[in-house]
Coordinates of C-alpha atoms and ligand atoms in Angstrom, one line a residue:
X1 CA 48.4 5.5 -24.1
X2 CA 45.1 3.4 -24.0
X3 CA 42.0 4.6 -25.9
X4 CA 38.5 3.8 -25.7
X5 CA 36.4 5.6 -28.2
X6 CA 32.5 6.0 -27.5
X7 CA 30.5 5.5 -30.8
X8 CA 30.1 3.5 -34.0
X9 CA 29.9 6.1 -36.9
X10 CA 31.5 7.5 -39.8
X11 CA 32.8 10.3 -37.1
X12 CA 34.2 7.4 -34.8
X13 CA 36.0 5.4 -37.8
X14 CA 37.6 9.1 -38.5
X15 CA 38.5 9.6 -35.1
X16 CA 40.0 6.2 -34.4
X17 CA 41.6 6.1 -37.7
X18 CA 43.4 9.4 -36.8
X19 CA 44.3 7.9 -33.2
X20 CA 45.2 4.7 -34.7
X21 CA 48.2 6.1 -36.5
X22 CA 49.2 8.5 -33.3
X23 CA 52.6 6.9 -32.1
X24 CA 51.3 7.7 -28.6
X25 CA 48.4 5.8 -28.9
X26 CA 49.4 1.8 -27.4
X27 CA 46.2 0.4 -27.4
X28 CA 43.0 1.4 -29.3
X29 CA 39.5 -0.1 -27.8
X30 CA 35.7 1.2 -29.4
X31 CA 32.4 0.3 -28.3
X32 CA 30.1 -0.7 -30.0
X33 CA 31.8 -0.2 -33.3
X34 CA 31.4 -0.9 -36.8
X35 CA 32.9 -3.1 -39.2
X36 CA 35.0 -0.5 -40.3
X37 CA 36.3 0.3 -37.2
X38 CA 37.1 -3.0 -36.2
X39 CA 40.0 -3.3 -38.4
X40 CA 42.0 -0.2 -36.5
X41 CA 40.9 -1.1 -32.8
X42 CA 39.2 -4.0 -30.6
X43 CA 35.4 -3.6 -30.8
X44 CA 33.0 -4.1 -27.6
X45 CA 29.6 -5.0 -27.6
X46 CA 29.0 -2.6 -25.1
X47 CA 25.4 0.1 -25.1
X48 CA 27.1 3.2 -25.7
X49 CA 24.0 4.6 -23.4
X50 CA 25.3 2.8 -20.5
X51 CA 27.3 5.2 -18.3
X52 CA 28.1 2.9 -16.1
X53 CA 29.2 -0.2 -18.3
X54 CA 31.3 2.3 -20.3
X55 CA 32.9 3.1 -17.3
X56 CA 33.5 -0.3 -16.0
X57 CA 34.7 -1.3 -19.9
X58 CA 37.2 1.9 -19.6
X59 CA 38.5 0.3 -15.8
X60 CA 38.7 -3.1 -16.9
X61 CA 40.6 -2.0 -20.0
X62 CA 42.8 0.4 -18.1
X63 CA 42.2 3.4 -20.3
X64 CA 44.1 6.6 -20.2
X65 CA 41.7 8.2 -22.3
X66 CA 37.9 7.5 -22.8
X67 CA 36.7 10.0 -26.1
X68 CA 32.9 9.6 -26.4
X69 CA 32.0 10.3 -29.9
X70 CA 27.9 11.0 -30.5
X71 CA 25.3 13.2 -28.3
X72 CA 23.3 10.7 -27.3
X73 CA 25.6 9.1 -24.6
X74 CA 26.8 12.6 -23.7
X75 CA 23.0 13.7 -23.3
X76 CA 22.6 10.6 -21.2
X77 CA 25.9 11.5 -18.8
X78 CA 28.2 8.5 -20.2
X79 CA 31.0 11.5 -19.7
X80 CA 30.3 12.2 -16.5
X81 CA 30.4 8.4 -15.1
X82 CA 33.5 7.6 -16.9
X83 CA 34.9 11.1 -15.1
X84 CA 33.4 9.9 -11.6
X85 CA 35.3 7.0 -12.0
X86 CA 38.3 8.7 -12.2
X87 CA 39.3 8.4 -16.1
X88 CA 39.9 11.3 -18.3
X89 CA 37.6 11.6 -20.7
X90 CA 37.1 13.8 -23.7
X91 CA 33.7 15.2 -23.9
X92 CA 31.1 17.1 -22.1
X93 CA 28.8 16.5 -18.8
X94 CA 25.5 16.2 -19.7
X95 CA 24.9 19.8 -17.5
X96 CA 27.1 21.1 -20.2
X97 CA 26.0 19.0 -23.5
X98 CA 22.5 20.5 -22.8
X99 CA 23.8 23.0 -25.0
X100 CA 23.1 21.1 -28.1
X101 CA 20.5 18.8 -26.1
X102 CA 18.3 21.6 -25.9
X103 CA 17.8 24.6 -27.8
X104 CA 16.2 26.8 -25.8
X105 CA 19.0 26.2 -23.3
X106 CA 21.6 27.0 -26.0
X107 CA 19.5 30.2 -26.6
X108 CA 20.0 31.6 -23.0
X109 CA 23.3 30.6 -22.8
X110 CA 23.6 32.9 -26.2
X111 CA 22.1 35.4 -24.9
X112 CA 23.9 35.5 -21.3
X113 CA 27.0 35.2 -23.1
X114 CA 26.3 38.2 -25.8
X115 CA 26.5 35.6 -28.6
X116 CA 25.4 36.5 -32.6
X117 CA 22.3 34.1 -33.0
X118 CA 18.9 34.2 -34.9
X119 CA 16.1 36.0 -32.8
X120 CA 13.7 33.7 -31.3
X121 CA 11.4 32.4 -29.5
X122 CA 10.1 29.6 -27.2
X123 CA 6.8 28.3 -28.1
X124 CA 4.9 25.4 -26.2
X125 CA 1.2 26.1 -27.3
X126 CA -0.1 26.3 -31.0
X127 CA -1.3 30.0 -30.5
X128 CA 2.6 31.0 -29.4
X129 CA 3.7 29.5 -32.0
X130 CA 1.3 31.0 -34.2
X131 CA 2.2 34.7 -33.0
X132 CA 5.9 33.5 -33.4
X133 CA 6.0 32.7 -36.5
X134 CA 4.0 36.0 -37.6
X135 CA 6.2 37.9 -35.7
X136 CA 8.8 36.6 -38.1
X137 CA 7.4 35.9 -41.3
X138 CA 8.3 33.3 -43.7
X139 CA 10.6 31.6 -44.4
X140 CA 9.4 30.2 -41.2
X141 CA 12.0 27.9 -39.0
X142 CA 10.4 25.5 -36.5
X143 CA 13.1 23.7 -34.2
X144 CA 12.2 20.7 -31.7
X145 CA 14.1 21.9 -28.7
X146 CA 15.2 18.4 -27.5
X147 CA 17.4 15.7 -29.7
X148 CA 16.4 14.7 -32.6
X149 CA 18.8 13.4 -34.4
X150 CA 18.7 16.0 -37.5
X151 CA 15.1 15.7 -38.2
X152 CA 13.8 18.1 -35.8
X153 CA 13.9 20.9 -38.2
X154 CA 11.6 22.1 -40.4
X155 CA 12.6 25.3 -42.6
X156 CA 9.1 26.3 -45.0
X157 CA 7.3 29.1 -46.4
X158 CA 4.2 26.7 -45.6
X159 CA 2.4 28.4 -42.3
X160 CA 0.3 25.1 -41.9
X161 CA 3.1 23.0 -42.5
X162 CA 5.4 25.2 -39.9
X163 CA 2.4 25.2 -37.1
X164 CA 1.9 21.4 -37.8
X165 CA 5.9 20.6 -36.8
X166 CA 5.4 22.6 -34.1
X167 CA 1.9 20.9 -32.8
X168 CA 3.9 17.4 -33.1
X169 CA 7.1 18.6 -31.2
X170 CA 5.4 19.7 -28.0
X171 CA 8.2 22.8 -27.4
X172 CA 10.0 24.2 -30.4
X173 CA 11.9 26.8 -30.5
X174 CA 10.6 29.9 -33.8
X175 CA 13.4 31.6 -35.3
X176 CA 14.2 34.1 -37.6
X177 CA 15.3 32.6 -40.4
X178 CA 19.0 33.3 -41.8
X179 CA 20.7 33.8 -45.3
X180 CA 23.9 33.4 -46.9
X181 CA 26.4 30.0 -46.4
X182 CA 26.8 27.9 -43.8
X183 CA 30.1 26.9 -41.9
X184 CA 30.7 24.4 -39.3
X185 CA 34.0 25.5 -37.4
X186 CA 34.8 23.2 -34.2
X187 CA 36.6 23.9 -31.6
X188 CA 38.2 21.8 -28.5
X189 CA 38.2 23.0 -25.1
X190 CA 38.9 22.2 -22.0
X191 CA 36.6 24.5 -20.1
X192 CA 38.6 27.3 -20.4
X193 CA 40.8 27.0 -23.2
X194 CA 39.3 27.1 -26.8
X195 CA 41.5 25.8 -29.6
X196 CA 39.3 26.4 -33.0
X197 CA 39.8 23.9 -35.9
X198 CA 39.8 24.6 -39.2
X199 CA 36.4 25.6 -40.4
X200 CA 34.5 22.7 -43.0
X201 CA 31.3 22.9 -44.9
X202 CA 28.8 20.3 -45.1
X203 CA 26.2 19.4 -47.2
X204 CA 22.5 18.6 -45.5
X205 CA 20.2 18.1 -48.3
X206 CA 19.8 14.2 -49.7
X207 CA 19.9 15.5 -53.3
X208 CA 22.2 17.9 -56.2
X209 CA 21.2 21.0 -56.0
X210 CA 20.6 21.3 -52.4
X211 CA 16.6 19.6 -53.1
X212 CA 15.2 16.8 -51.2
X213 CA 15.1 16.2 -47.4
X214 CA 17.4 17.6 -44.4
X215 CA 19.7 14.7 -44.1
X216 CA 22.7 14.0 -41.6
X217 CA 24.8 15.3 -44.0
X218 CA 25.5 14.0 -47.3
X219 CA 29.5 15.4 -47.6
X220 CA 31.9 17.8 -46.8
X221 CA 34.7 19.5 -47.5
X222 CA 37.8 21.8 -46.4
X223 CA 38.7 24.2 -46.5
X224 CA 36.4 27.2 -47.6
X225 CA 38.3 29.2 -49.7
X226 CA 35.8 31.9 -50.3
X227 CA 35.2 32.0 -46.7
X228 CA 36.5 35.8 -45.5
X229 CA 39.8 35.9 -44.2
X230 CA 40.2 36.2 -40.4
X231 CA 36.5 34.2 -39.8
X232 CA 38.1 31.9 -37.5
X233 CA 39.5 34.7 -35.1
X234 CA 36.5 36.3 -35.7
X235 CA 34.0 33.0 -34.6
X236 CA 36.7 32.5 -31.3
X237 CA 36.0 35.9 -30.1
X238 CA 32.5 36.3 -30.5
X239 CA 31.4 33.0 -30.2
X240 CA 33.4 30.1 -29.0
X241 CA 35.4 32.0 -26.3
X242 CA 32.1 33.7 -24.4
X243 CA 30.1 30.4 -24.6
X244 CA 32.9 28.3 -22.8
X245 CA 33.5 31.0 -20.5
X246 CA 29.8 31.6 -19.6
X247 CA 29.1 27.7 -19.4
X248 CA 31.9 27.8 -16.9
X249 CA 30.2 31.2 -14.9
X250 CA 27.6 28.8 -14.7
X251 CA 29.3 26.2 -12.7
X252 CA 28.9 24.0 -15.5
X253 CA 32.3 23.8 -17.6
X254 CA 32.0 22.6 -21.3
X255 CA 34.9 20.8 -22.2
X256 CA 35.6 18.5 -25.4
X257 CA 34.1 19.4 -28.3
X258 CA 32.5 22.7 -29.1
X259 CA 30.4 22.4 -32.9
X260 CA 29.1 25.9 -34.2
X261 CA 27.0 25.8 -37.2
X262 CA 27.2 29.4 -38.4
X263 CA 25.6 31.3 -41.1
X264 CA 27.4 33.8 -42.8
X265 CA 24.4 36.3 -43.4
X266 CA 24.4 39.9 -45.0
X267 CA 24.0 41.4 -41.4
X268 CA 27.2 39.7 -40.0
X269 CA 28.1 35.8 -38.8
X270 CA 25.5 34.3 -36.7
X271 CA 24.9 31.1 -34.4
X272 CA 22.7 28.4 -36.1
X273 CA 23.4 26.3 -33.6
X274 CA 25.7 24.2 -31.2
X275 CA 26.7 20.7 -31.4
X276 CA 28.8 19.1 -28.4
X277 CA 30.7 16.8 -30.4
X278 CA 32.8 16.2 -33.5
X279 CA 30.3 16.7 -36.5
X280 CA 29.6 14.0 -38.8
X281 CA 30.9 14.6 -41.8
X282 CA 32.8 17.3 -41.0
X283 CA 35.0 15.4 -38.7
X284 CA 36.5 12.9 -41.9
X285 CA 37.5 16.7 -43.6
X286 CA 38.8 18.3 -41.0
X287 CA 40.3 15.1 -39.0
X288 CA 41.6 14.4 -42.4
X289 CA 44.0 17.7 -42.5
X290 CA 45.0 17.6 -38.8
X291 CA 48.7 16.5 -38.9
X292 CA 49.4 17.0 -35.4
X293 CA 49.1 13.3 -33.6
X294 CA 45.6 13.9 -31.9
X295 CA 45.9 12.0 -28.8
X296 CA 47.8 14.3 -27.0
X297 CA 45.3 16.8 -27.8
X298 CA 42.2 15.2 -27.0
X299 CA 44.1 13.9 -23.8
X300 CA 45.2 17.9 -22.8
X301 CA 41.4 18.5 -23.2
X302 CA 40.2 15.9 -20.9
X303 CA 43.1 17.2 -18.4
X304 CA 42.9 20.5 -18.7
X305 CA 46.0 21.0 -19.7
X306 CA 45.4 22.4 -23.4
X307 CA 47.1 26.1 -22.4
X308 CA 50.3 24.0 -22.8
X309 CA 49.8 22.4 -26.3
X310 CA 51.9 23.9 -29.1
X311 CA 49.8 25.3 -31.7
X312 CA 47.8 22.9 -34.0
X313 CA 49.5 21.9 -37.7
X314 CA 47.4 21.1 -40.9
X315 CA 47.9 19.8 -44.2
X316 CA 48.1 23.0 -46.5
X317 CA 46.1 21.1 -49.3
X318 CA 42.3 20.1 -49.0
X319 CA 40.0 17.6 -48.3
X320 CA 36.5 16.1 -49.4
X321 CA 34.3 13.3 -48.1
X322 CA 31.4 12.0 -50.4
X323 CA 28.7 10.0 -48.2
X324 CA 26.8 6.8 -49.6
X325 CA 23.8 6.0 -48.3
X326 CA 21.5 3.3 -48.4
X327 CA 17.8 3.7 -50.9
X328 CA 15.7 5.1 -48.9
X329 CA 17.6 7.3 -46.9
X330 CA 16.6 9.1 -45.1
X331 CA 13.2 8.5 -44.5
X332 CA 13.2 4.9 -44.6
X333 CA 16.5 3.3 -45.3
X334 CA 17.1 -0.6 -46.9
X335 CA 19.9 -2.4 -45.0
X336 CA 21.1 -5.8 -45.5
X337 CA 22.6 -5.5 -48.6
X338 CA 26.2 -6.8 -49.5
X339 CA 28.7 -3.7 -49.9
X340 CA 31.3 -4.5 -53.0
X341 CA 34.7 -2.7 -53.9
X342 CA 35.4 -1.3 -50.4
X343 CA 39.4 -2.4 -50.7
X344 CA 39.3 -0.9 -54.0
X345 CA 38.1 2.2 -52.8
X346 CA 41.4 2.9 -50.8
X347 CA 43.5 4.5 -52.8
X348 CA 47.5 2.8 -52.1
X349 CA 49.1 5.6 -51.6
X350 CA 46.6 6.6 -48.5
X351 CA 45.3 9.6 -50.0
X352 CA 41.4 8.1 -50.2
X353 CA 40.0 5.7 -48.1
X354 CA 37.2 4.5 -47.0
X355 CA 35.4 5.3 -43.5
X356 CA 32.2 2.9 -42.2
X357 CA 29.1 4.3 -40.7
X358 CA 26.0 2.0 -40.6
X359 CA 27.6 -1.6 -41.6
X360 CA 27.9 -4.9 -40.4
X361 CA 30.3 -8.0 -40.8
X362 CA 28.2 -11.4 -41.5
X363 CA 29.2 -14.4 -40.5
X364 CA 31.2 -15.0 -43.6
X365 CA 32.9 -12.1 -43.6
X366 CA 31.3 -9.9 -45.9
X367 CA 30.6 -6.4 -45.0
X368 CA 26.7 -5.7 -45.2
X369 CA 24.8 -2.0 -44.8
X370 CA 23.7 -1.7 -41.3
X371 CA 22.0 2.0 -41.7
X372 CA 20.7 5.0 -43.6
X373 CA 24.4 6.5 -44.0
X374 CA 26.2 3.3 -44.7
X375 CA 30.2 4.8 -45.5
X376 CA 32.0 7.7 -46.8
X377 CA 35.0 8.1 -49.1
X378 CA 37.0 10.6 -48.1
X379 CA 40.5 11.8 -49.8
X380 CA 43.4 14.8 -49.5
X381 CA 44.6 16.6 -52.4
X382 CA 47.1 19.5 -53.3
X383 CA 43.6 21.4 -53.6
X384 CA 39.6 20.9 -53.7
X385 CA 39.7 19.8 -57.5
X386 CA 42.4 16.9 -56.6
X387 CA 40.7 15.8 -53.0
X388 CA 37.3 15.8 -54.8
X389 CA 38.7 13.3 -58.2
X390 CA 40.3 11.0 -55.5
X391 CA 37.1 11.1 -53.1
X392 CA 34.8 10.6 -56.5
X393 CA 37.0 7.9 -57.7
X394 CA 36.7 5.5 -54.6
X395 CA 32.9 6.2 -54.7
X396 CA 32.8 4.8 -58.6
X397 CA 34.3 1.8 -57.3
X398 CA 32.2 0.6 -54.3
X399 CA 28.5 -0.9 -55.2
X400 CA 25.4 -2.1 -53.2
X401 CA 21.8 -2.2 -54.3
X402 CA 20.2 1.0 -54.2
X403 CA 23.4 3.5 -53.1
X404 CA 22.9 7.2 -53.3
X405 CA 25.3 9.8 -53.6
X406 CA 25.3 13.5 -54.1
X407 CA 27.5 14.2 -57.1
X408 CA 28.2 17.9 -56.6
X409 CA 29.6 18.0 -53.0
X410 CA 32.9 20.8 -53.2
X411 CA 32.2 21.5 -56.6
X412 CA 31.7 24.7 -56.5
X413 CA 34.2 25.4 -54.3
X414 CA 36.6 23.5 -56.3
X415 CA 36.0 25.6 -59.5
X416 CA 35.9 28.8 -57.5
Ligands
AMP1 P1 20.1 22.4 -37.1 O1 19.6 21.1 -36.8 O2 19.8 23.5 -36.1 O3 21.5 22.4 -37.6 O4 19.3 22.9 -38.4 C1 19.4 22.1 -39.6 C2 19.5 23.0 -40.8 O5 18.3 23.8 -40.8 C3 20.6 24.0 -40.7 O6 21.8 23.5 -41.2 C4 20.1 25.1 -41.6 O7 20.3 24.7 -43.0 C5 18.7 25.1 -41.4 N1 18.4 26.2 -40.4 C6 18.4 26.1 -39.1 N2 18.1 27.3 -38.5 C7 17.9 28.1 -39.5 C8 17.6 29.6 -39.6 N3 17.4 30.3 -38.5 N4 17.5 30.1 -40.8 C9 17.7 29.4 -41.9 N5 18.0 28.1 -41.9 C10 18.1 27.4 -40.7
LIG2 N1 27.1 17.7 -39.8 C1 25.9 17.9 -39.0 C2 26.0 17.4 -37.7 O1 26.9 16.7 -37.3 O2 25.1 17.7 -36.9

């Protein structure tokens, strides 16, 4: 089988990593890349925006398979011009990938579909969202409905500050804000089939402690174990199972990749919100664990076919993924610098290794940061405390000027 993967971030090395070692999997093609990436599969200088030059790329490389990795092609219908062209492809129209593209839309399909989610509302002038957030209280939450590519919300007791984010974002969506842990459980689908991962947890803030700016995400790990038992059945059949089948009431099918962000609150598990792709880093945790060859599954969700796949198998242990980023990040990020003790950083044995997000080969070879989130580490173990010494151990050995790193991600977890 031919692959083209859509992307050039940590999620794509993880995912192309992962397909890369799928016997199935002939030839392995990604635009644009990374320089990680390019050492698994052939790299294309190709706008990842571009529906129609992705789908020329995928006919010219005979693809079997075109897996578009990040919303912002998926948004911009670079699924549905590969489809039209008669390729499968894994990952939502952009009719359906409104549903993390807009949040007001993925409010109404909650609410059509009966789906545990934060009240809200829909604010587009100052004095709406004035009466909305009073109608609340604080903590308020102030969400830009459109993309924003994890800055668009704002979480504050501050009422000036909340009714400022909202003045800037033009239509936001005011929520009620939710307690208790978060969990990000993804699911694949082809439309009508849901097949539910295993559930990760990531880490937002840029600092210890949860302090400091909303982020990307800063780590991740998997699994939960004081997550309650019987969550994931629980999430399929309130959640993930009535928003595919109400997106496809809708004429408007979702299939690929489902992303919930839940909270786990004192009044039961609620919706923070959807994604319509792998999550990033999630996706190096759970993609890490998945022992079944994942071609074949991405490939039955493209097709439609995934009422026919035997049941998923994981890795029984754990793992953790510890992001670097660049000084700076996120709010304005150095790049440029040369990154040192990235072969070091894999561990021989394959149980850590290294996965690129924003870098760039130079002309001589070296490997420079490209971005705010620059690479993660991530690693397996028998449990958290082993994947989280091997993920922490290829950090220690990789330098560039100005790295960050959060130095707690799983540890509570790990210790119980
Ligand atoms: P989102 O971009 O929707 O994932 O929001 C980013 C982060 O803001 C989430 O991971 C939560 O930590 C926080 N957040 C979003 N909605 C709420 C809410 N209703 N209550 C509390 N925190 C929230
Ligand atoms: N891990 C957060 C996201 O991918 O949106």
């Amino acid at each position: 089988m031919k692959v083209l993967v859509i992307g050039g971030g940590a999620r794509e090395h993880a995912l192309c990593r992962s397909l890369s070692q799928d016997p199935a999997v002939s030839e392995l093609h990604c635009a644009p890349g990374n320089a990680g990436i390019a050492q698994v599969a052939t790299v294309h200088p190709v706008d990842q925006l571009d529906g129609a030059a992705v789908a020329a790329l995928a006919r010219q490389l005979t693809a079997d398979l075109v897996v578009v990795g990040p919303e912002a092609p998926l948004v911009a219908g670079v699924a549905d011009a590969v489809r039209a062209a008669g390729i499968p492809v894994f990952g939502p129209s952009a009719a359906a990938a409104r549903l993390e593209g807009s949040k007001a839309f993925a409010k109404d399909v909650m609410a059509g579909a009966g789906v545990p989610t934060a009240r809200a509302y829909v604010c587009t002038t100052p004095a709406e969202a004035a009466e909305a957030l009073d109608a609340f209280g604080a903590p308020h939450v102030v969400k830009d409905d459109g993309l924003a590519a994890g800055k668009g919300v704002v979480v504050t007791s501050d009422r000036e500050a909340a009714l400022a984010h909202a003045a800037a974002c033009g239509q936001v969506v005011i929520e009620e804000f939710l307690d208790g842990p978060e969990v990000s459980l993804f699911a694949i689908t082809d439309g009508e089939t849901v097949l539910p991962l295993v559930p990760a947890q990531d880490f937002k803030r840029a600092l210890d402690g949860d302090e400091g700016p909303n982020t990307g995400g800063m780590g991740a790990y998997s699994p939960l174990p004081w997550a309650p038992a019987g969550l994931v059945q629980e999430v399929l059949e309130t959640v993930l199972q009535p928003t595919v089948d109400e997106l496809r009431r809708r004429g408007t099918p979702f299939s690929g990749l489902l992303y919930a962000g839940l909270a786990l609150t004192s009044r039961g598990t609620r919706v923070i919100e959807f994604n319509a792709r792998f999550g990033d880093p999630e996706t190096q945790v759970v993609l890490a664990r998945l022992e079944t060859p994942l071609a074949g599954v991405l490939l039955a969700a493209a097709t439609g076919t995934l009422d026919t796949l035997e049941p998923l198998r994981w890795h029984d242990g754990a793992a953790v993924t510890v992001v670097l980023a660049s000084e700076g990040y996120p709010a304005d990020p150095r790049t440029g610098d040369v990154i040192e003790g990235l072969d070091e950083a894999d561990a021989a044995d394959g149980t850590a290794y290294v996965l690129h997000a924003g870098t760039r080969a130079d002309q001589d070879g070296r490997v420079l940061t490209a971005g705010g989130r620059v690479l993660s580490v991530t690693a397996i173990g028998t449990d958290l405390a082993e994947a989280r010494d091997r993920a922490y151990r290829g950090v220690a050995r990789i330098g560039f000027k100005g790295a960050q790193h959060r130095t707690d991600i799983a540890r509570e977890a790990a210790a119980g």
